[in-house]
Coordinates of C-alpha atoms in Angstrom, one line a residue:
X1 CA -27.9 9.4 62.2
X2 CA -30.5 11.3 64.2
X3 CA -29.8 11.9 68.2
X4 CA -33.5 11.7 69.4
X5 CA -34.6 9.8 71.9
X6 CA -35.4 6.0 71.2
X7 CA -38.6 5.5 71.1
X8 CA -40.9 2.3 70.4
X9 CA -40.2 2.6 66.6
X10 CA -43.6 2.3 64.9
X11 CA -42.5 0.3 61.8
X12 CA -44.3 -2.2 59.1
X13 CA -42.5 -5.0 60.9
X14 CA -45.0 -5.2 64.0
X15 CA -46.3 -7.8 66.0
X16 CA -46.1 -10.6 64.2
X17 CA -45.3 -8.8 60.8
X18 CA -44.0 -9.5 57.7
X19 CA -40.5 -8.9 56.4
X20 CA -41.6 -6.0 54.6
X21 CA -39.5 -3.1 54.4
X22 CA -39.3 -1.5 57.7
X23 CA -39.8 2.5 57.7
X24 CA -39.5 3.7 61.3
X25 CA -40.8 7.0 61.9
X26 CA -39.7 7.8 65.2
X27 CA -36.1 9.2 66.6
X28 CA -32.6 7.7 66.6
X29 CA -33.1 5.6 69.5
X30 CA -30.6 3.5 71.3
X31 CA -27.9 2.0 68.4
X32 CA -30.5 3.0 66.3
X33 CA -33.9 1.0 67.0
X34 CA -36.4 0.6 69.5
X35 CA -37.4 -2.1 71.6
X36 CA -37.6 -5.3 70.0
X37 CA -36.2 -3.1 66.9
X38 CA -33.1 -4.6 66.9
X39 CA -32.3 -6.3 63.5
X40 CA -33.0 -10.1 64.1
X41 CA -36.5 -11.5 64.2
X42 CA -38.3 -10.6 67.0
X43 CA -41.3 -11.8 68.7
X44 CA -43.4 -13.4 65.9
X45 CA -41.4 -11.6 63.5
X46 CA -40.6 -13.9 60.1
X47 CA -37.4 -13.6 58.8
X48 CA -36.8 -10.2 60.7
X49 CA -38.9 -6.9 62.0
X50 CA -39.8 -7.4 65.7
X51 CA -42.4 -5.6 67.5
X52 CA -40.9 -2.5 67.0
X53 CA -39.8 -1.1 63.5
X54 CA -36.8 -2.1 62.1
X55 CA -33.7 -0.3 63.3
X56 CA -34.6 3.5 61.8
X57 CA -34.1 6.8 62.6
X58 CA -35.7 8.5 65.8
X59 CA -38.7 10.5 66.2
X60 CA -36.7 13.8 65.3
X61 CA -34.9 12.3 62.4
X62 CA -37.7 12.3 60.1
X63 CA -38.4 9.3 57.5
X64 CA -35.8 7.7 56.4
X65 CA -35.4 4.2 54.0
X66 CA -32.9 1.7 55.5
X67 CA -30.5 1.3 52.6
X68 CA -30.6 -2.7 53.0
X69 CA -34.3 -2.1 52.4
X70 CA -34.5 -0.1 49.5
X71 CA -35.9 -1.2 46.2
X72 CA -36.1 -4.9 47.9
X73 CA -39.4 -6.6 46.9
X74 CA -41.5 -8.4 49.3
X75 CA -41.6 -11.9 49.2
X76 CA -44.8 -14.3 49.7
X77 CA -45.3 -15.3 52.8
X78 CA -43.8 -18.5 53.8
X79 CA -45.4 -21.2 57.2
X80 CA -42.7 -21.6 59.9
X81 CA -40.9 -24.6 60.1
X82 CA -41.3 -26.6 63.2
X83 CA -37.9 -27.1 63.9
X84 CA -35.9 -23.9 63.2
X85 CA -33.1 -21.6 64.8
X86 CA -33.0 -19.0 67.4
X87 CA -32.7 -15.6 65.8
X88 CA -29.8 -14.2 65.2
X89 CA -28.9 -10.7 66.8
X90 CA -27.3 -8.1 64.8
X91 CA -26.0 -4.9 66.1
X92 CA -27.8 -1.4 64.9
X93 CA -27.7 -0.8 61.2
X94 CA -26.7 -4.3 60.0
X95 CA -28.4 -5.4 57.0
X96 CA -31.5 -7.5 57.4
X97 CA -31.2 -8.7 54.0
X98 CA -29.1 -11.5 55.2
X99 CA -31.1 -13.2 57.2
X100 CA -34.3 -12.6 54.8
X101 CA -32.6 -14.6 52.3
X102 CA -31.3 -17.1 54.9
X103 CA -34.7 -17.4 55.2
X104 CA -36.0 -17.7 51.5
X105 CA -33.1 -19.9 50.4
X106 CA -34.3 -22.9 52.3
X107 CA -37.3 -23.4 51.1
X108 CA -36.6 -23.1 47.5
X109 CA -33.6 -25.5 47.7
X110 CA -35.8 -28.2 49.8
X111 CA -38.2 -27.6 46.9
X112 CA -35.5 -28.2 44.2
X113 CA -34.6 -31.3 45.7
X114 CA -38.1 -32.5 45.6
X115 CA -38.5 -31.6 42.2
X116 CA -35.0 -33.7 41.1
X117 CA -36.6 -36.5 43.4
X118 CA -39.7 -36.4 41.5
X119 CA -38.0 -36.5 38.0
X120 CA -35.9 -39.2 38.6
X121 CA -39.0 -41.4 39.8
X122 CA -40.9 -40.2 36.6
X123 CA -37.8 -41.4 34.5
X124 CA -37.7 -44.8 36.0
X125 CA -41.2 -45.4 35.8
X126 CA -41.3 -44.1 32.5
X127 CA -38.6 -46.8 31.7
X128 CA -39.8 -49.9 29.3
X129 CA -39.0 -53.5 30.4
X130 CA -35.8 -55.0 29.2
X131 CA -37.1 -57.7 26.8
X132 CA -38.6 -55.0 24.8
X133 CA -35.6 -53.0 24.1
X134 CA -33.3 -53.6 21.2
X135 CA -30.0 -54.8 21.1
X136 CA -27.6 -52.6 20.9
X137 CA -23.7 -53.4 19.9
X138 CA -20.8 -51.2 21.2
X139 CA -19.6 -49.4 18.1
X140 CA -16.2 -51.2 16.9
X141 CA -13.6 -48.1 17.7
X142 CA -11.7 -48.7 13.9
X143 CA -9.7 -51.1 12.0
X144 CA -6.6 -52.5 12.1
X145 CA -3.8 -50.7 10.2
X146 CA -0.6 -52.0 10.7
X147 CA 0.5 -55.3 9.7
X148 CA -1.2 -57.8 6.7
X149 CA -4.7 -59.2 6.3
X150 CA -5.2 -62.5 6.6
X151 CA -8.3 -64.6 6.2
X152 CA -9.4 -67.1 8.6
X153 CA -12.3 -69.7 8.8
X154 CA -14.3 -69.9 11.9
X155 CA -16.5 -73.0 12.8
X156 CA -20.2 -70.9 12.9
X157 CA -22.0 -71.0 10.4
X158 CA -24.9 -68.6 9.9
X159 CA -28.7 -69.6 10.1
X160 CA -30.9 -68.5 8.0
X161 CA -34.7 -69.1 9.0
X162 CA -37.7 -68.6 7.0
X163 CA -40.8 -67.4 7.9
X164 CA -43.1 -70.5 8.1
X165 CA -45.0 -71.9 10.7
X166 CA -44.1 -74.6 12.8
X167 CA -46.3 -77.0 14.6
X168 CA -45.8 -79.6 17.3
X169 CA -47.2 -82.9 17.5
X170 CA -47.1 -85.5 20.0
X171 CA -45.8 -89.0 19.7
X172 CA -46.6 -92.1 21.3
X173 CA -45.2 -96.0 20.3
X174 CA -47.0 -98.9 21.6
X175 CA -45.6 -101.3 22.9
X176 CA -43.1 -98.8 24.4
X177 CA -39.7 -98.5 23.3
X178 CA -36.9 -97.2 25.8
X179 CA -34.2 -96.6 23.3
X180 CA -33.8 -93.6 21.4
X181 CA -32.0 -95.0 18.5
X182 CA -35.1 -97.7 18.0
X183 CA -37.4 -94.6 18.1
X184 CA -35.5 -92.8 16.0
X185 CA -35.5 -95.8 13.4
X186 CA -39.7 -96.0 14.1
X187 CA -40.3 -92.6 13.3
X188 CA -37.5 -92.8 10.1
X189 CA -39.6 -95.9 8.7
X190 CA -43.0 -94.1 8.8
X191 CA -41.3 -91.3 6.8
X192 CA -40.1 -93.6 4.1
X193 CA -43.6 -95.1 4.3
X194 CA -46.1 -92.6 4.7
X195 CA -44.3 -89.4 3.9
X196 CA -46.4 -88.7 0.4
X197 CA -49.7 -90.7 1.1
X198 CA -50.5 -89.4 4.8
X199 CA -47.7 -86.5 5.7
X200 CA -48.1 -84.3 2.6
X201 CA -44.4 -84.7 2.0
X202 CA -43.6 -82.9 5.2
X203 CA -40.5 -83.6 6.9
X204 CA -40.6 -85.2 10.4
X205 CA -38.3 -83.7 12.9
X206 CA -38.0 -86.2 15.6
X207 CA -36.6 -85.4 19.1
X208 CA -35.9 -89.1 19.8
X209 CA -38.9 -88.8 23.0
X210 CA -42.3 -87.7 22.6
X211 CA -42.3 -84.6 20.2
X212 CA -42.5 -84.4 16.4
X213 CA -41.9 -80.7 14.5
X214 CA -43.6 -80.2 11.5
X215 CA -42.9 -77.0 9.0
X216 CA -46.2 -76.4 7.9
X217 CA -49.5 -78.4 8.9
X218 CA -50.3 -82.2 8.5
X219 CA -53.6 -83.0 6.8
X220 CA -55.0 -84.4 10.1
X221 CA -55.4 -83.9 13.4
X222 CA -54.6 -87.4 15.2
X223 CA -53.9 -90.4 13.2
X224 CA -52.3 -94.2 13.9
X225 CA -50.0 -95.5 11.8
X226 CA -49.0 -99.4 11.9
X227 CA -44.7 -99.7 11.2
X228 CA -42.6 -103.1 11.0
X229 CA -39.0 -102.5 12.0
X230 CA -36.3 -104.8 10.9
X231 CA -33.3 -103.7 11.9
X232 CA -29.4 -104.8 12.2
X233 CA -27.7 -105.3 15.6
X234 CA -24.9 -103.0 16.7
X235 CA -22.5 -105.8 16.2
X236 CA -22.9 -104.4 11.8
X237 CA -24.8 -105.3 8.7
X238 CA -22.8 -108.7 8.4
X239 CA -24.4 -110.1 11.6
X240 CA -27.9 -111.9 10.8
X241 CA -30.8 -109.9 11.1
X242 CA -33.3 -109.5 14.2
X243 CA -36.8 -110.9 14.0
X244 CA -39.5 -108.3 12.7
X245 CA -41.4 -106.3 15.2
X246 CA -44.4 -104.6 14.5
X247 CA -45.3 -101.0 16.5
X248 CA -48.3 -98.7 16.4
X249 CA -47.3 -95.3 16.1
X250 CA -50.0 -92.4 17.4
X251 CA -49.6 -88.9 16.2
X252 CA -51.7 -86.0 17.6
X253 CA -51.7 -82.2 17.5
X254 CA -50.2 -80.7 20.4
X255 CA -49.3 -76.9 19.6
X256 CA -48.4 -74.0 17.5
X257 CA -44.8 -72.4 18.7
X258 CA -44.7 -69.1 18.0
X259 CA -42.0 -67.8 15.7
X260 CA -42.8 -64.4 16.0
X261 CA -40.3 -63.2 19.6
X262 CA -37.5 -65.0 17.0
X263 CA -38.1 -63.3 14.0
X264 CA -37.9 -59.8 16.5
X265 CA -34.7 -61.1 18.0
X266 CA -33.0 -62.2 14.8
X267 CA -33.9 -57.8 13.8
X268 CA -32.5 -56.5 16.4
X269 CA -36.1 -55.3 18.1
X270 CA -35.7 -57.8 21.2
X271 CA -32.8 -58.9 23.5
X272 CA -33.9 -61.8 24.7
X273 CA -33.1 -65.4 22.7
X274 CA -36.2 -67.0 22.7
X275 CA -35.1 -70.3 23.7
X276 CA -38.0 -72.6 23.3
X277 CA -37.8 -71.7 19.7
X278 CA -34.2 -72.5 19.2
X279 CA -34.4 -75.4 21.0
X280 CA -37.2 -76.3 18.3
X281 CA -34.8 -75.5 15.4
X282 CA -32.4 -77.0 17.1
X283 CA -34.1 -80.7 17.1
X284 CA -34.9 -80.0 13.1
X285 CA -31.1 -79.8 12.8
X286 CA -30.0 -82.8 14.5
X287 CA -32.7 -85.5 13.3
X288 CA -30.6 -86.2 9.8
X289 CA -27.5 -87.1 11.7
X290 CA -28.9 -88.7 14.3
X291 CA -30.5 -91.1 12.0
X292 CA -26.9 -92.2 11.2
X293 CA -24.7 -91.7 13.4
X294 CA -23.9 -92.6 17.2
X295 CA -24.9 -89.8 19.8
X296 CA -23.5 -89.7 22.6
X297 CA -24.8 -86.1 24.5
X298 CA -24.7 -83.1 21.7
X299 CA -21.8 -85.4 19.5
X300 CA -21.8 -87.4 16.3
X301 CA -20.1 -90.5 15.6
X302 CA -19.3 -92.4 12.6
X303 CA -16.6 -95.4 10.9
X304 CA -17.7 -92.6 8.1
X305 CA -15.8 -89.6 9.4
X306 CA -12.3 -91.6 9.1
X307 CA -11.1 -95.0 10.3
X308 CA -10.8 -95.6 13.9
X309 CA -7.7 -95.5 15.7
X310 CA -6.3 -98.3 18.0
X311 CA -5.8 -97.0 21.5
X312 CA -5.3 -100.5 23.2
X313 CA -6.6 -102.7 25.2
X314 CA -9.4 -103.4 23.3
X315 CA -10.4 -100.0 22.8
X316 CA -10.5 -97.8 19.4
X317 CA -11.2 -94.6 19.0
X318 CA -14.0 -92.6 16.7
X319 CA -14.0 -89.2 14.9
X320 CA -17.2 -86.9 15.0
X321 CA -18.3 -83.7 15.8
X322 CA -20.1 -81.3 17.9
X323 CA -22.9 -79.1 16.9
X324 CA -24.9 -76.7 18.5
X325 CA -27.1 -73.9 17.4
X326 CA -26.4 -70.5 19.5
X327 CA -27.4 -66.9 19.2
X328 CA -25.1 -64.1 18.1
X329 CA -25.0 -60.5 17.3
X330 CA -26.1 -61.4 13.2
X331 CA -28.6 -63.4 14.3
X332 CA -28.3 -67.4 14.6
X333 CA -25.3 -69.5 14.4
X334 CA -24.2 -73.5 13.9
X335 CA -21.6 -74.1 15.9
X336 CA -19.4 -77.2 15.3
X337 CA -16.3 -78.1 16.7
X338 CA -14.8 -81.9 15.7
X339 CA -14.4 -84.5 18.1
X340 CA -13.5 -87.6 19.2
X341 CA -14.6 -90.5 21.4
X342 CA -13.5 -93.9 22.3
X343 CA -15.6 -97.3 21.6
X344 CA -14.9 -100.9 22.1
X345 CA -13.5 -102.6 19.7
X346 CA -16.4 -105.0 17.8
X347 CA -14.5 -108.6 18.6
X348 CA -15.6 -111.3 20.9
X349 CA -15.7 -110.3 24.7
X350 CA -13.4 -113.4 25.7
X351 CA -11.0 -111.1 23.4
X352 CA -11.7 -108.2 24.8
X353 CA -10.5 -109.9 28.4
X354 CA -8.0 -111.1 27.1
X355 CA -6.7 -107.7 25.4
X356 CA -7.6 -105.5 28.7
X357 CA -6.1 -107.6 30.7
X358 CA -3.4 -109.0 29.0
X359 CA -4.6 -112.8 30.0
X360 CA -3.9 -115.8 27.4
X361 CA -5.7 -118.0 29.5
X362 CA -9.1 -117.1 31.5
X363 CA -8.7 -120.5 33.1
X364 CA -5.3 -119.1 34.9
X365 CA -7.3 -116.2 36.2
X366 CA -8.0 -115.4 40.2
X367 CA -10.7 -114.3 42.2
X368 CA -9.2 -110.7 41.9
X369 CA -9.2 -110.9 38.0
X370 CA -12.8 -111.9 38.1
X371 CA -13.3 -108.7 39.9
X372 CA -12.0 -106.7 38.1
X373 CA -13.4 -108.0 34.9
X374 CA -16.5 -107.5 36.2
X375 CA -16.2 -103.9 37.3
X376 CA -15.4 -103.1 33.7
X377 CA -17.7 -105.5 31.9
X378 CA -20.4 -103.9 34.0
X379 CA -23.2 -101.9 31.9
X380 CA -21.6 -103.2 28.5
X381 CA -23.6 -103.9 26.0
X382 CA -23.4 -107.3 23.4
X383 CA -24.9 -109.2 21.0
X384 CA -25.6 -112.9 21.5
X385 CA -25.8 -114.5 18.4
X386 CA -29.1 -117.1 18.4
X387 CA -29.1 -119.2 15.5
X388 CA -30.3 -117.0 12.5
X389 CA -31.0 -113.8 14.9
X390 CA -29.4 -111.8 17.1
X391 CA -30.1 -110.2 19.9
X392 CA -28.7 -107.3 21.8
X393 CA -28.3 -107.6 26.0
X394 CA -26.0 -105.7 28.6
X395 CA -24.1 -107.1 31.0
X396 CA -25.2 -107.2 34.6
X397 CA -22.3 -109.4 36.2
X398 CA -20.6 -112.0 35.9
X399 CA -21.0 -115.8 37.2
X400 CA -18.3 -117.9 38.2
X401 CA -20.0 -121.0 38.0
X402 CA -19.7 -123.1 34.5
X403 CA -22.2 -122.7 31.8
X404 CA -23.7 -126.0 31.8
X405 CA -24.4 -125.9 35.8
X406 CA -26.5 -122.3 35.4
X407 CA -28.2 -123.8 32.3

């Protein structure tokens, strides 16, 4: 180190300068730099050499490198934050370098985090909707190994579908008809009738309401058909039969349903069930049975299926089943689960009374029996037997006044 006088060193780090390598070419000055030459930023200085040159030796020492400085290249020039630190001050000969890359490392790890901003916006943009991605299936980890196979029966039953087109038509029944199971019998006797003269032998799935399915077209667009329904009462086929009725039967063209989001969900190409269209299949499943059987909800119910069972009181009990078309991993599936449900028993209601209630007598029974009977007659449906007809009615209430007076 050089004893000269300090002077103002003249380095490349002046007013304002860069952070360029400072060469000072005047004396050893006091610890080793001139004014302003100490080695934090001065005035204006970026990352560094103040007005003076960087801490060097004197104007006697001749030129010397500062060793922080050597072989260091020099970096592009960056714009001053708005918000940023005071300088630090270093005594003479500390490294500069320090505070240069202080200075450089900021930017470039603001900039990074920008950049892994932007990316991760790109990705998600860049990300297709759900309903178009596949389905994919954790991988089973392995197989059993210890113990004995066994094989058991489920209750699903796989669906196969083929690829036909389906098309919905509209259905209307003059004069109107509020029960399904009439409807049902409407639509049944036009496809006894009419299925190979006006349907081309297509099969009519029938929702019970205002829909018809069709697998394939029908050779017209809207046509009226005329059907007489003679039908048996609840009560069963011995009972005499009801008096023919004649309905006008309208069916129209409504729409096309698509099969085509099924067919992709049944490969594996979309994740969403396309539930309209099972829905569809779903009717075309459940018009046989309901044809003949009882429904009650998504149940079937049949003397068929077994005898009933006596539960008492006047009450029996049926056997049926539950079915109901779902979507699995292989594609569709039946499910059916049996069931059973409880009926009254087909005898005279003055039986029935006397069964529930356990009375011999209705003449012994009180104002609180009458009650009673009514809260549980309420809602039930019989058949009143009218010389060679009969005719089914549901119970409103019940009067305590004597036939002949409400006659």
């Amino acid at each position: 180190m050089s004893s000269g006088r300090g002077g103002r060193g003249r380095g490349a780090g002046g007013r304002g300068g860069q952070s360029s390598p400072a060469i000072s070419r005047g004396g050893g000055g006091r610890s080793g730099g001139g004014r302003g030459g100490q080695g934090g930023g001065g005035r204006g200085g970026q990352g560094g050499g103040g007005r003076g040159g960087r801490g060097g030796g004197g104007r006697d020492g001749g030129r010397v490198d500062h060793p922080a400085t050597q072989q260091f290249p020099s970096p592009t020039p960056q714009p001053t934050p708005v918000a940023s630190r005071p300088p630090l001050e270093t005594s003479a000969g500390a490294s500069s370098s320090s505070s240069t890359t202080a200075a450089l490392s900021q930017p470039e790890a603001s900039s990074s985090r920008i950049e892994a901003q932007l990316e991760k916006t790109l990705v998600l943009q860049n990300v297709p909707p759900s309903s178009s991605k596949a389905m994919t299936v954790a991988k089973r980890p392995g197989y059993g190994t210890i113990g004995r196979k066994v094989v058991v029966r489920a209750n699903h039953f796989l669906v196969q579908v083929e690829d036909k087109d389906l098309y919905h038509y509209d259905v209307s029944i003059t004069p109107e008809v509020t029960s399904k199971k009439v409807c049902r019998d409407i639509i049944h006797q036009l496809a006894k009738m009419y299925k190979e003269s006006h349907l081309g032998g297509r099969f009519l799935a029938y929702d019970g309401g205002k829909s018809v399915y069709v697998a394939g077209e029908l050779p017209f667009v809207s046509k009226e058909f005329l059907i007489k329904l003679v039908r048996n009462d609840d009560a069963g086929s011995s009972q005499p039969k009801r008096k023919e009725r004649e309905f006008k039967v309208t069916i129209k063209f409504a729409s096309k349903p698509d099969l085509n989001h099924l067919q992709q969900f049944l490969h594996g190409r979309q994740r969403d069930a396309p539930q309209e269209t099972i829905q569809v299949l779903d009717v075309v499943l459940r018009t046989t049975p309901s044809i003949h059987c009882t429904v009650v909800g998504r149940s079937f119910f049949s003397t068929e299926f077994g005898k009933p069972g006596e539960l008492g009181n006047g009450v029996e009990y049926w056997r049926g089943y539950y079915q109901s078309l779902r979507p699995v991993q292989m594609g569709l599936s039946l499910n059916i689960d049996v069931s059973a449900r409880s009926f009254y028993e087909p005898i005279y209601v003055t039986d029935y009374i006397a069964k529930h209630f356990n009375l011999r007598n209705l003449r012994t029974a009180t104002d609180q029996d009458f009650r009673k009977i009514k809260k549980v007659l309420r809602g039930v449906k019989v058949a009143l037997m009218c010389g060679e007809h009969a005719r089914t009615y549901k119970i409103t209430g019940i009067s305590s006044e004597p036939v002949d007076r409400l006659m």
